[in-house]
XYZ file of C-alpha atoms in Angstrom:
687
model
C -65.452 -12.503 -163.338
C -64.463 -15.513 -165.468
C -63.030 -13.187 -168.093
C -60.856 -11.501 -165.450
C -59.506 -14.803 -164.192
C -58.864 -15.926 -167.778
C -56.885 -12.795 -168.429
C -54.948 -13.270 -165.215
C -54.080 -16.874 -166.007
C -53.091 -16.008 -169.564
C -50.882 -13.182 -168.393
C -49.100 -15.419 -165.887
C -48.562 -18.165 -168.466
C -47.138 -15.713 -170.940
C -44.851 -14.474 -168.224
C -43.603 -17.973 -167.516
C -42.929 -18.749 -171.192
C -40.854 -15.621 -171.658
C -39.301 -15.580 -168.181
C -35.917 -16.943 -169.194
C -35.441 -14.044 -171.597
C -37.102 -11.196 -169.713
C -35.699 -12.054 -166.281
C -32.281 -10.944 -167.496
C -33.492 -7.367 -167.730
C -35.292 -7.282 -164.366
C -33.493 -5.838 -161.370
C -33.068 -7.818 -158.168
C -35.480 -7.027 -155.360
C -34.168 -4.592 -152.745
C -32.110 -6.765 -150.376
C -31.266 -4.013 -147.904
C -33.597 -5.432 -145.208
C -31.973 -8.852 -145.368
C -29.203 -7.801 -142.992
C -31.186 -5.331 -140.886
C -31.532 -7.510 -137.835
C -32.055 -6.579 -134.210
C -28.762 -6.180 -132.428
C -28.604 -8.823 -129.723
C -26.583 -9.503 -126.599
C -25.959 -13.108 -125.628
C -24.653 -14.877 -122.540
C -21.549 -17.070 -122.468
C -23.796 -20.034 -123.339
C -25.218 -18.232 -126.385
C -28.590 -17.641 -124.702
C -30.267 -14.389 -125.699
C -30.178 -11.800 -122.908
C -31.251 -8.617 -124.685
C -32.297 -7.415 -128.128
C -32.775 -3.960 -129.605
C -35.400 -2.987 -132.149
C -34.211 -2.620 -135.746
C -34.042 0.886 -137.264
C -37.514 0.270 -138.708
C -38.801 -0.683 -135.213
C -39.075 -4.443 -135.802
C -38.174 -7.474 -133.740
C -36.159 -9.344 -136.341
C -33.434 -11.770 -135.254
C -30.592 -13.241 -137.221
C -30.775 -17.036 -137.456
C -28.929 -19.849 -139.189
C -30.022 -23.348 -140.112
C -28.695 -24.552 -136.761
C -31.075 -22.162 -134.962
C -34.241 -23.572 -136.591
C -35.858 -26.949 -135.989
C -35.570 -29.026 -139.211
C -39.149 -30.229 -138.629
C -40.414 -26.648 -138.943
C -38.555 -26.170 -142.234
C -39.928 -29.472 -143.528
C -43.509 -28.493 -142.689
C -43.028 -25.001 -144.097
C -41.862 -26.251 -147.492
C -44.445 -29.039 -147.624
C -47.262 -26.607 -146.899
C -46.124 -23.483 -148.775
C -44.101 -24.740 -151.730
C -43.921 -28.523 -152.271
C -41.640 -28.213 -155.313
C -39.381 -25.580 -153.738
C -36.195 -27.563 -154.311
C -37.087 -28.277 -157.978
C -38.483 -25.092 -159.510
C -36.508 -22.023 -160.564
C -38.507 -19.412 -158.699
C -41.966 -20.080 -160.110
C -43.964 -23.300 -159.812
C -45.628 -23.573 -163.261
C -47.767 -26.536 -162.211
C -49.159 -24.706 -159.179
C -49.676 -21.580 -161.253
C -51.684 -23.399 -163.910
C -53.713 -25.253 -161.279
C -54.575 -22.014 -159.512
C -55.586 -20.388 -162.767
C -57.737 -23.331 -163.793
C -59.471 -23.457 -160.397
C -60.125 -19.748 -160.498
C -61.541 -20.091 -164.005
C -63.835 -23.027 -163.264
C -64.993 -21.980 -159.792
C -65.017 -18.247 -160.434
C -63.033 -17.566 -157.285
C -59.513 -17.996 -155.952
C -59.238 -21.493 -154.462
C -55.490 -22.003 -153.988
C -52.436 -19.830 -154.195
C -49.505 -20.257 -156.541
C -46.894 -18.090 -154.852
C -43.673 -19.939 -154.215
C -41.487 -19.245 -151.209
C -39.213 -17.300 -153.551
C -42.112 -15.144 -154.768
C -43.164 -14.544 -151.159
C -39.630 -13.442 -150.370
C -39.846 -10.903 -153.204
C -43.123 -9.603 -151.757
C -41.558 -9.330 -148.271
C -38.626 -7.374 -149.659
C -40.810 -5.108 -151.837
C -44.393 -4.997 -150.511
C -46.880 -3.901 -153.178
C -50.658 -4.095 -153.724
C -51.787 -7.488 -155.019
C -52.460 -6.623 -158.661
C -51.828 -8.534 -161.874
C -48.909 -6.251 -162.701
C -47.390 -6.741 -159.249
C -47.782 -10.523 -159.544
C -46.027 -10.569 -162.924
C -43.205 -8.446 -161.541
C -42.877 -10.876 -158.617
C -42.548 -13.771 -161.042
C -39.661 -12.197 -162.952
C -37.900 -11.003 -159.803
C -38.305 -14.450 -158.227
C -36.614 -16.000 -161.272
C -33.834 -13.427 -161.092
C -33.431 -13.995 -157.336
C -33.089 -17.746 -157.873
C -30.236 -17.062 -160.299
C -28.263 -15.060 -157.702
C -29.160 -16.802 -154.430
C -29.059 -20.459 -153.473
C -32.171 -22.254 -152.269
C -30.744 -22.291 -148.740
C -30.181 -18.534 -148.839
C -33.718 -17.875 -150.096
C -35.187 -20.093 -147.391
C -33.074 -18.260 -144.786
C -34.424 -14.919 -145.998
C -38.007 -16.176 -145.726
C -37.454 -17.546 -142.228
C -35.848 -14.256 -141.187
C -38.418 -11.837 -142.693
C -41.767 -13.647 -142.574
C -44.401 -11.493 -140.798
C -45.882 -12.870 -137.570
C -48.080 -10.006 -136.435
C -47.374 -6.545 -135.074
C -43.682 -5.726 -135.369
C -42.567 -9.360 -135.097
C -40.715 -10.699 -138.115
C -38.929 -13.979 -138.604
C -39.461 -17.404 -137.091
C -36.858 -16.973 -134.363
C -38.354 -13.742 -133.037
C -41.850 -15.253 -133.205
C -40.773 -18.394 -131.371
C -39.063 -16.436 -128.598
C -41.896 -13.922 -128.179
C -44.919 -16.213 -128.563
C -43.494 -19.479 -127.238
C -40.669 -18.296 -124.969
C -38.109 -20.626 -126.514
C -35.461 -20.771 -129.188
C -36.839 -22.481 -132.336
C -34.245 -25.259 -132.208
C -36.603 -27.855 -130.756
C -40.176 -26.967 -131.553
C -42.986 -29.415 -130.976
C -45.053 -30.470 -133.971
C -47.926 -28.230 -132.862
C -45.571 -25.268 -132.403
C -44.010 -25.796 -135.825
C -47.463 -25.895 -137.429
C -48.425 -22.670 -135.648
C -45.376 -20.849 -137.005
C -46.131 -22.160 -140.501
C -49.706 -20.862 -140.299
C -49.222 -17.358 -138.908
C -47.499 -15.587 -141.860
C -50.509 -16.281 -144.125
C -52.613 -13.690 -142.272
C -50.334 -12.437 -139.481
C -52.637 -9.772 -138.041
C -55.829 -11.837 -138.139
C -54.116 -14.917 -136.687
C -52.059 -13.255 -133.939
C -52.131 -15.832 -131.118
C -51.895 -13.173 -128.390
C -55.035 -11.414 -129.662
C -56.985 -14.077 -131.521
C -56.016 -17.421 -129.974
C -59.027 -19.288 -131.395
C -58.229 -18.173 -134.941
C -54.555 -19.010 -134.447
C -55.373 -22.493 -133.193
C -57.800 -23.146 -136.043
C -55.138 -22.062 -138.546
C -52.575 -24.318 -136.885
C -54.955 -27.274 -136.994
C -55.699 -26.580 -140.674
C -51.970 -26.807 -141.450
C -51.789 -30.150 -139.632
C -54.840 -31.452 -141.527
C -53.501 -30.396 -144.945
C -50.097 -31.957 -144.277
C -51.742 -35.160 -143.108
C -53.824 -35.251 -146.333
C -50.644 -34.779 -148.359
C -48.971 -37.687 -146.565
C -46.342 -35.497 -144.944
C -47.653 -36.316 -141.463
C -49.091 -39.468 -140.035
C -52.814 -38.926 -139.417
C -52.671 -40.054 -135.792
C -49.656 -37.842 -135.128
C -51.412 -34.848 -136.673
C -54.541 -35.461 -134.584
C -52.513 -35.675 -131.386
C -50.872 -32.374 -132.252
C -54.156 -30.608 -132.976
C -55.414 -31.569 -129.521
C -52.499 -29.684 -127.964
C -53.625 -26.473 -126.201
C -52.363 -23.221 -127.664
C -49.869 -22.193 -124.968
C -48.955 -18.636 -125.927
C -47.611 -16.157 -123.370
C -45.986 -13.004 -124.664
C -42.298 -12.842 -123.779
C -39.948 -9.891 -124.104
C -36.742 -10.059 -126.129
C -35.272 -7.429 -123.804
C -35.156 -9.063 -120.382
C -31.743 -9.403 -118.802
C -28.671 -7.221 -118.152
C -30.117 -4.064 -119.772
C -27.407 -1.768 -118.413
C -24.658 -3.949 -119.841
C -26.508 -4.109 -123.170
C -26.733 -0.325 -123.388
C -23.107 -0.006 -122.344
C -21.826 -2.379 -125.020
C -24.227 -1.533 -127.831
C -22.037 1.178 -129.309
C -18.823 -0.790 -128.787
C -19.526 -4.018 -130.612
C -20.916 -5.332 -133.864
C -23.962 -7.577 -133.786
C -24.221 -9.861 -131.929
C -22.677 -8.807 -128.603
C -21.298 -12.024 -127.149
C -20.726 -11.466 -123.433
C -19.236 -13.620 -120.697
C -22.377 -13.383 -118.552
C -23.617 -16.554 -116.865
C -27.287 -16.450 -117.903
C -28.640 -18.482 -114.969
C -26.629 -16.513 -112.422
C -27.657 -13.203 -114.018
C -31.338 -14.122 -113.699
C -30.989 -15.159 -110.061
C -29.068 -12.030 -109.090
C -31.639 -9.838 -110.849
C -34.465 -11.516 -108.950
C -32.869 -11.220 -105.525
C -31.701 -7.611 -105.981
C -35.164 -6.640 -107.215
C -36.708 -8.352 -104.196
C -34.321 -6.617 -101.790
C -34.941 -3.238 -103.395
C -38.659 -3.517 -102.659
C -37.852 -3.154 -98.968
C -37.082 0.537 -99.424
C -38.648 3.627 -100.910
C -38.806 4.294 -104.644
C -35.737 6.504 -104.493
C -33.352 3.683 -103.519
C -31.402 1.595 -106.035
C -29.364 -1.617 -105.859
C -26.428 -2.628 -108.038
C -24.304 -5.778 -108.092
C -21.471 -7.271 -110.114
C -19.868 -10.715 -110.049
C -16.350 -11.228 -111.436
C -14.636 -14.570 -112.026
C -11.245 -14.499 -110.323
C -9.475 -16.730 -112.841
C -9.693 -14.300 -115.759
C -11.504 -11.154 -114.480
C -14.531 -11.931 -116.631
C -17.894 -10.533 -115.551
C -20.386 -13.289 -114.713
C -23.297 -11.074 -113.600
C -24.012 -7.376 -114.073
C -26.932 -5.583 -112.403
C -26.665 -1.835 -112.963
C -30.052 -1.253 -111.315
C -33.314 -3.031 -110.637
C -35.639 -1.112 -112.970
C -34.292 0.576 -116.077
C -37.554 2.487 -116.584
C -37.918 3.836 -113.033
C -37.414 7.598 -113.138
C -37.674 7.896 -109.357
C -34.679 5.593 -108.968
C -32.614 7.100 -111.771
C -33.546 4.135 -113.936
C -31.207 4.932 -116.816
C -28.219 5.451 -114.496
C -25.851 2.464 -114.609
C -24.974 2.165 -110.921
C -22.190 -0.318 -111.658
C -20.263 2.479 -113.386
C -21.401 5.456 -111.300
C -18.656 7.137 -109.262
C -19.470 7.139 -105.540
C -17.707 7.436 -102.193
C -16.546 3.955 -101.083
C -16.733 4.520 -97.336
C -14.190 2.306 -95.608
C -13.996 -0.402 -98.290
C -10.491 0.737 -99.287
C -9.074 -0.047 -95.844
C -7.842 -3.554 -96.782
C -5.536 -2.038 -99.400
C -3.925 0.250 -96.832
C -3.371 -2.745 -94.582
C -1.941 -4.718 -97.508
C 0.555 -1.937 -98.285
C 1.499 -1.730 -94.596
C 2.098 -5.496 -94.567
C 4.047 -5.263 -97.811
C 6.355 -2.580 -96.373
C 6.547 -4.431 -93.021
C 5.208 -1.367 -91.230
C 3.056 -3.744 -89.198
C 2.315 -7.441 -88.912
C -1.162 -8.948 -88.447
C -0.212 -9.606 -84.814
C 1.157 -6.125 -84.147
C -0.627 -4.424 -81.235
C -2.210 -1.057 -81.958
C -3.999 1.385 -79.673
C -7.433 2.407 -80.868
C -7.853 5.808 -79.251
C -8.951 9.347 -80.012
C -6.183 10.986 -81.993
C -5.532 13.816 -84.430
C -3.032 13.051 -87.189
C -1.672 15.763 -89.458
C -4.724 17.913 -88.755
C -7.213 15.075 -89.399
C -9.363 13.618 -86.620
C -10.669 10.129 -87.435
C -13.537 8.692 -85.421
C -14.919 5.184 -85.378
C -18.409 4.544 -86.705
C -19.642 3.438 -83.279
C -18.155 6.496 -81.553
C -16.061 4.258 -79.247
C -12.359 3.654 -78.810
C -11.471 0.073 -77.950
C -7.906 0.509 -76.691
C -5.281 -2.132 -77.423
C -5.946 -4.729 -80.104
C -4.063 -6.564 -82.860
C -3.860 -5.232 -86.381
C -5.902 -8.293 -87.413
C -8.654 -7.302 -84.982
C -8.501 -3.681 -86.114
C -9.269 -4.656 -89.719
C -11.920 -7.183 -88.739
C -13.592 -4.484 -86.594
C -12.926 -1.774 -89.214
C -11.425 0.766 -86.813
C -11.069 4.090 -88.605
C -8.339 5.386 -86.330
C -6.033 2.467 -87.126
C -6.583 2.732 -90.883
C -5.637 6.428 -90.771
C -2.533 5.654 -88.696
C -1.449 3.093 -91.279
C -2.117 5.423 -94.201
C 0.006 8.103 -92.529
C 2.819 5.546 -92.331
C 2.356 4.246 -95.888
C 1.804 7.689 -97.405
C -1.201 9.100 -99.225
C 0.606 9.593 -102.521
C 2.066 6.046 -102.698
C -1.386 4.708 -101.822
C -3.039 6.613 -104.685
C -0.183 5.810 -107.058
C -0.771 2.096 -106.489
C -4.234 2.347 -108.037
C -3.017 4.599 -110.845
C -0.488 1.946 -111.755
C -3.359 -0.449 -112.468
C -4.833 2.014 -114.966
C -7.971 2.748 -112.911
C -7.077 5.727 -110.673
C -9.262 6.825 -107.802
C -11.194 10.019 -108.494
C -10.196 12.885 -106.229
C -12.090 16.116 -105.604
C -9.098 18.165 -106.710
C -5.622 16.761 -107.312
C -3.404 14.170 -105.660
C -1.440 16.980 -104.010
C -4.581 18.027 -102.110
C -5.508 14.478 -101.095
C -5.423 13.812 -97.378
C -5.779 10.949 -94.954
C -9.559 10.955 -95.437
C -9.136 9.020 -98.701
C -9.056 5.764 -96.744
C -12.417 6.531 -95.137
C -14.262 7.448 -98.311
C -12.811 10.818 -99.321
C -12.342 9.622 -102.880
C -14.535 8.387 -105.725
C -14.706 5.112 -107.628
C -17.307 2.822 -109.185
C -18.668 -0.486 -107.964
C -17.042 -2.204 -110.935
C -13.692 -0.620 -110.157
C -13.819 -1.470 -106.442
C -14.891 -5.076 -107.026
C -12.178 -5.491 -109.626
C -9.536 -4.239 -107.170
C -10.737 -6.856 -104.674
C -10.020 -9.658 -107.156
C -6.350 -9.028 -106.390
C -6.925 -10.213 -102.804
C -8.208 -13.539 -104.096
C -5.468 -13.818 -106.754
C -2.291 -13.434 -104.667
C -2.141 -9.736 -105.474
C -2.445 -10.139 -109.263
C -4.782 -8.122 -111.482
C -6.000 -8.804 -115.007
C -7.932 -6.426 -117.236
C -11.653 -6.763 -116.652
C -13.480 -8.648 -119.429
C -17.073 -8.065 -120.538
C -17.136 -9.666 -124.012
C -15.900 -12.995 -125.289
C -13.635 -11.114 -127.669
C -11.846 -9.357 -124.792
C -8.436 -10.977 -124.335
C -7.071 -12.101 -120.975
C -4.604 -9.307 -120.191
C -2.465 -9.640 -117.035
C -1.592 -6.259 -115.502
C 0.914 -7.400 -112.899
C 0.558 -7.170 -109.130
C -1.443 -4.585 -107.235
C 0.290 -5.813 -104.073
C 2.752 -8.513 -103.092
C 1.635 -12.112 -102.764
C 2.309 -12.207 -99.021
C 0.411 -8.973 -98.392
C -2.568 -10.168 -100.429
C -2.698 -13.501 -98.618
C -2.390 -11.932 -95.186
C -5.152 -9.416 -95.922
C -7.418 -12.097 -97.408
C -6.819 -14.258 -94.343
C -7.973 -11.432 -92.055
C -11.052 -10.574 -94.141
C -12.141 -14.198 -93.877
C -12.450 -13.568 -90.118
C -15.030 -10.794 -90.602
C -18.259 -12.130 -89.052
C -21.242 -12.491 -91.381
C -24.119 -10.016 -91.063
C -26.849 -10.738 -88.496
C -29.084 -13.591 -89.576
C -26.446 -15.250 -91.783
C -24.151 -18.104 -90.858
C -20.552 -18.276 -91.940
C -20.460 -20.068 -95.273
C -18.167 -23.065 -95.384
C -16.087 -24.610 -98.122
C -15.855 -28.330 -98.806
C -12.858 -28.683 -96.483
C -14.697 -26.947 -93.640
C -12.611 -23.794 -93.877
C -13.878 -20.236 -94.108
C -15.295 -19.483 -97.520
C -15.773 -15.741 -97.891
C -13.566 -12.799 -97.120
C -15.472 -9.522 -97.279
C -15.562 -5.879 -96.239
C -18.420 -3.428 -95.895
C -18.471 0.351 -96.074
C -20.820 3.286 -95.537
C -20.101 6.700 -97.013
C -20.575 9.944 -95.121
C -24.217 10.879 -94.610
C -25.484 7.354 -95.460
C -25.332 8.035 -99.191
C -23.708 4.743 -100.141
C -23.789 1.285 -98.569
C -21.215 -1.177 -99.884
C -20.226 -4.818 -99.485
C -17.427 -6.509 -101.439
C -16.370 -10.119 -100.916
C -14.474 -12.967 -102.530
C -13.902 -16.695 -102.408
C -11.586 -18.838 -104.498
C -13.727 -18.566 -107.642
C -15.567 -15.231 -107.578
C -15.464 -11.672 -106.308
C -18.804 -9.952 -105.698
C -19.649 -6.284 -105.187
C -22.951 -4.793 -103.980
C -24.018 -1.141 -103.700
C -27.224 0.213 -102.165
C -28.197 3.882 -102.149
C -29.963 6.662 -103.973
C -28.794 7.451 -107.507
C -29.475 11.146 -106.858
C -26.902 11.169 -104.034
C -29.394 11.870 -101.249
C -29.027 10.144 -97.893
C -30.509 6.710 -97.255
C -30.666 7.241 -93.509
C -29.709 4.348 -91.271
C -28.515 2.191 -94.193
C -25.115 0.755 -93.308
C -23.095 -1.479 -95.586
C -23.200 -4.220 -92.953
C -26.994 -4.103 -92.615
C -28.265 -3.563 -96.181
C -25.477 -4.482 -98.640
C -23.818 -7.411 -96.849
C -27.018 -9.522 -96.690
C -27.404 -9.167 -100.469
C -23.749 -10.128 -100.880
C -24.294 -13.315 -98.881
C -27.384 -14.214 -100.904
C -25.405 -13.844 -104.132
C -22.704 -16.142 -102.770
C -25.474 -18.643 -101.960
C -26.060 -18.780 -105.730
C -22.397 -19.381 -106.592
C -20.533 -22.710 -106.676
C -18.801 -23.710 -103.445
C -14.996 -23.735 -103.769
C -12.986 -26.606 -102.285
C -11.239 -24.335 -99.771
C -11.116 -20.796 -98.456
C -9.201 -18.022 -100.244
C -6.758 -17.607 -97.339
C -3.506 -19.604 -97.341
C -1.779 -21.529 -94.584
C 0.573 -19.587 -92.319
C 3.646 -21.231 -93.865
C 2.808 -19.528 -97.170
C 2.643 -16.000 -95.775
C 6.422 -15.446 -95.916
C 7.456 -12.721 -93.426
C 3.793 -12.222 -92.508
C 3.396 -15.704 -91.011
C 2.017 -15.897 -87.466
C 5.322 -15.537 -85.624
C 5.390 -16.248 -81.914
C 7.868 -13.412 -81.320
C 7.794 -10.233 -83.387
C 10.758 -7.920 -83.880
C 10.508 -5.040 -81.396
C 9.560 -2.511 -84.094
C 6.576 -4.688 -85.119
C 5.324 -5.359 -81.619
C 3.272 -2.183 -81.281
C 1.916 0.714 -83.356
C 0.332 3.471 -81.297
C -0.398 7.182 -81.707
C 2.827 7.929 -79.841
C 4.863 6.787 -82.841
C 2.573 8.286 -85.475
C 3.614 11.743 -86.668
C 1.502 14.679 -85.523
C -0.888 12.752 -83.220
C -2.885 14.972 -80.796
C -6.140 14.725 -78.818
C -9.110 15.975 -80.914
C -11.803 18.299 -79.597
C -15.466 17.322 -79.259
C -17.730 18.078 -82.230
C -20.899 16.801 -83.903
C -19.946 15.180 -87.222
C -23.513 14.282 -88.247
C -25.646 16.185 -88.869
C -23.267 19.049 -89.456
C -24.273 22.516 -88.363
C -26.383 24.097 -91.142
C -26.941 20.759 -92.942
C -30.143 19.988 -94.848
C -31.112 16.373 -94.073
C -33.541 14.546 -96.349
C -35.558 11.953 -94.435
C -37.327 10.280 -97.407
C -40.585 9.538 -95.546
C -44.315 10.018 -95.748
C -46.032 12.808 -93.839
C -47.128 10.596 -90.933
C -43.886 8.668 -90.561
C -41.148 9.128 -87.966
C -37.599 9.741 -89.173
C -34.774 7.890 -87.450
C -31.918 10.408 -87.449
C -28.465 9.073 -86.501
C -26.476 11.500 -84.337
C -22.698 11.135 -84.346
C -20.188 13.027 -82.211
C -16.424 12.785 -82.578
C -13.590 13.651 -80.258
C -13.947 14.388 -76.556
C -13.909 11.847 -73.735
C -16.709 9.476 -72.755
C -19.265 9.308 -71.329
C -21.486 11.615 -73.394
C -24.849 13.278 -72.829
C -27.058 14.509 -75.657
C -29.669 17.274 -75.563
C -32.322 17.011 -78.291
C -34.481 20.104 -78.856
C -33.891 21.069 -75.202
C -34.661 17.564 -73.890
C -31.769 16.133 -71.859
C -30.994 12.481 -72.627
C -29.454 9.805 -70.373
C -25.671 9.533 -70.117
C -24.177 7.149 -72.692
C -20.716 5.570 -72.973
C -20.807 6.019 -76.742
C -20.815 9.179 -78.834
C -23.608 8.036 -81.160
C -27.360 7.777 -80.752
C -30.530 7.735 -82.828
C -33.258 10.364 -82.609
C -36.831 9.467 -83.586
C -38.314 12.672 -85.030
C -41.742 13.292 -86.539
C -41.354 17.062 -86.857
C -39.911 18.856 -89.871
C -37.976 22.077 -90.107
C -35.062 23.485 -88.107
C -33.846 21.291 -85.234
C -31.077 21.732 -82.647
C -28.966 19.168 -80.802
C -25.959 19.350 -78.488
C -23.638 16.887 -76.786
C -21.420 17.200 -73.700
C -18.486 14.939 -72.773
C -17.013 14.048 -69.368
C -14.729 17.127 -69.376
C -17.663 19.487 -69.787
C -16.897 20.319 -73.416
C -20.034 20.993 -75.479
C -20.674 20.763 -79.234
C -23.864 21.948 -80.941
C -25.518 21.572 -84.325
C -28.552 23.274 -85.877
C -29.864 21.622 -89.033
C -32.932 21.370 -91.274
C -34.954 18.157 -91.537
C -37.485 17.703 -94.336
């Protein structure tokens, strides 16, 4: 044994004496891993939101001197390599001491590897043999000739093993301690110094007692060396080992996957980290109210520069039942009636109507299209303001017929984000204003920022490198202000009070929408600072029966606004600023009234059942013993109405809608009769 240690010591000494000559012929260690860091995505504050594994499946994070607590670096050098700043890769004194101790005690007592030699071993792992040690010595000397001390220390801090697939002090600090290593406690610094010596044996998540003992040994050694005050070291070693495993992939996963291929590392976003976390929590909580097939998405955009402050593409990226990998912020869906405000804005812009114009909400057929209101009722005379607040479908279709379908679609094309049509613009009809078109939650919410910005649009921004790019006006200033003023009159959903600004004015203007067949529930709103969009539905496109935008999406919208700063005043503007759309006491005769009599092609529609359609297959999304609540909607005809459900006659109702509680499955039949005796029937399948 003694002979072996003598040979080892002699070999190392010979290597040191000839190092200056031989190191010139030794190649540098393989530095390819030095820059193979996990790609990260950060918030606007620089906080880490998401990280991806490296190509070799490691958690390894880039860090600079500013990212690491100086106390940790001081302890690391004092414990691992006291003469780090003085030697040239190999500490001859430590090497001779180790050899002498091994010779006299017949066992290895202390190590002699410098931080530089350890870096070589990290870059080129090899069995611990005499030949490998000699090679490390020469490569350490060569590395010191090409890299500065600061660079070598940075490599060590970035590559040091901490157990499992965790490498580097920053990754270890975030995963084990849940914090950036900028301000480590003394006990935490000592723990991170100790772990790389035997990373698997000392893993604090698996062997906490061993990890704590190793930490305390580091504190004791540094106290003996005079680096730490003895009392300070003892206080630190009494600190409990508080290790809870944290994930480096926690927030905004859909945005991370979206931007990963578009940006170099790191991805610096404009996300507000605190807001993102709160929105994720509340959307996840709301999603738990429904079955596994339902998803929730939300986006928050800052009005001042169209930057995205929060991005929730879904509540569980790994949930197959909810289409986990589908980014619902970008998915194209039917918007229901959420596009109505833009039709009104164009009608205001062209002075087709004024907010105080009277319109008749009645059953009408326009150019072969028969719009019906969601509640099945017709309310008669009301103002245009009231029609938008109450979201009357008939009025929106009348206005679109006046404005023109093609000019309406062209307005969105001009912004560079056209609405998606089933065929072509030439085939588009009046149904586009009620959801007969496709767009994403991001796109819709972005369009709504124009209502809060006097009609102006800027290119949406996801990354800090995205420039502020004005795109001009989507609508005139007066039209935008008038529409925003009306949307601020929309009453909040049941259970929520109207939110007030600091001046006591209305705070939020918003609109809800529900697509045909209850496939999509929407709510989009804005105040002076932010515009928020929420979508609730099934990623697979199946119906989420009974889920209206006003009942499931609007409450989430209001909760998100509860987490946003309160603006000083509402987004609507005083009447004097509305130009020709101000609240005039006397309107010109042509703006006094808009009714079906002056809308081209208006006729009385016939009675029919619009949901469920005859031959439809309705998915109830329920357990075997549960009752399905099936909404029944008739359009056309004249009230009152009387439904017959599977041969059972129901009471007369003034409205053309009702709900049928059904436990059975299979083929079902319903019919409805109006006051004129007209009858409509529907036979459909319920699963």
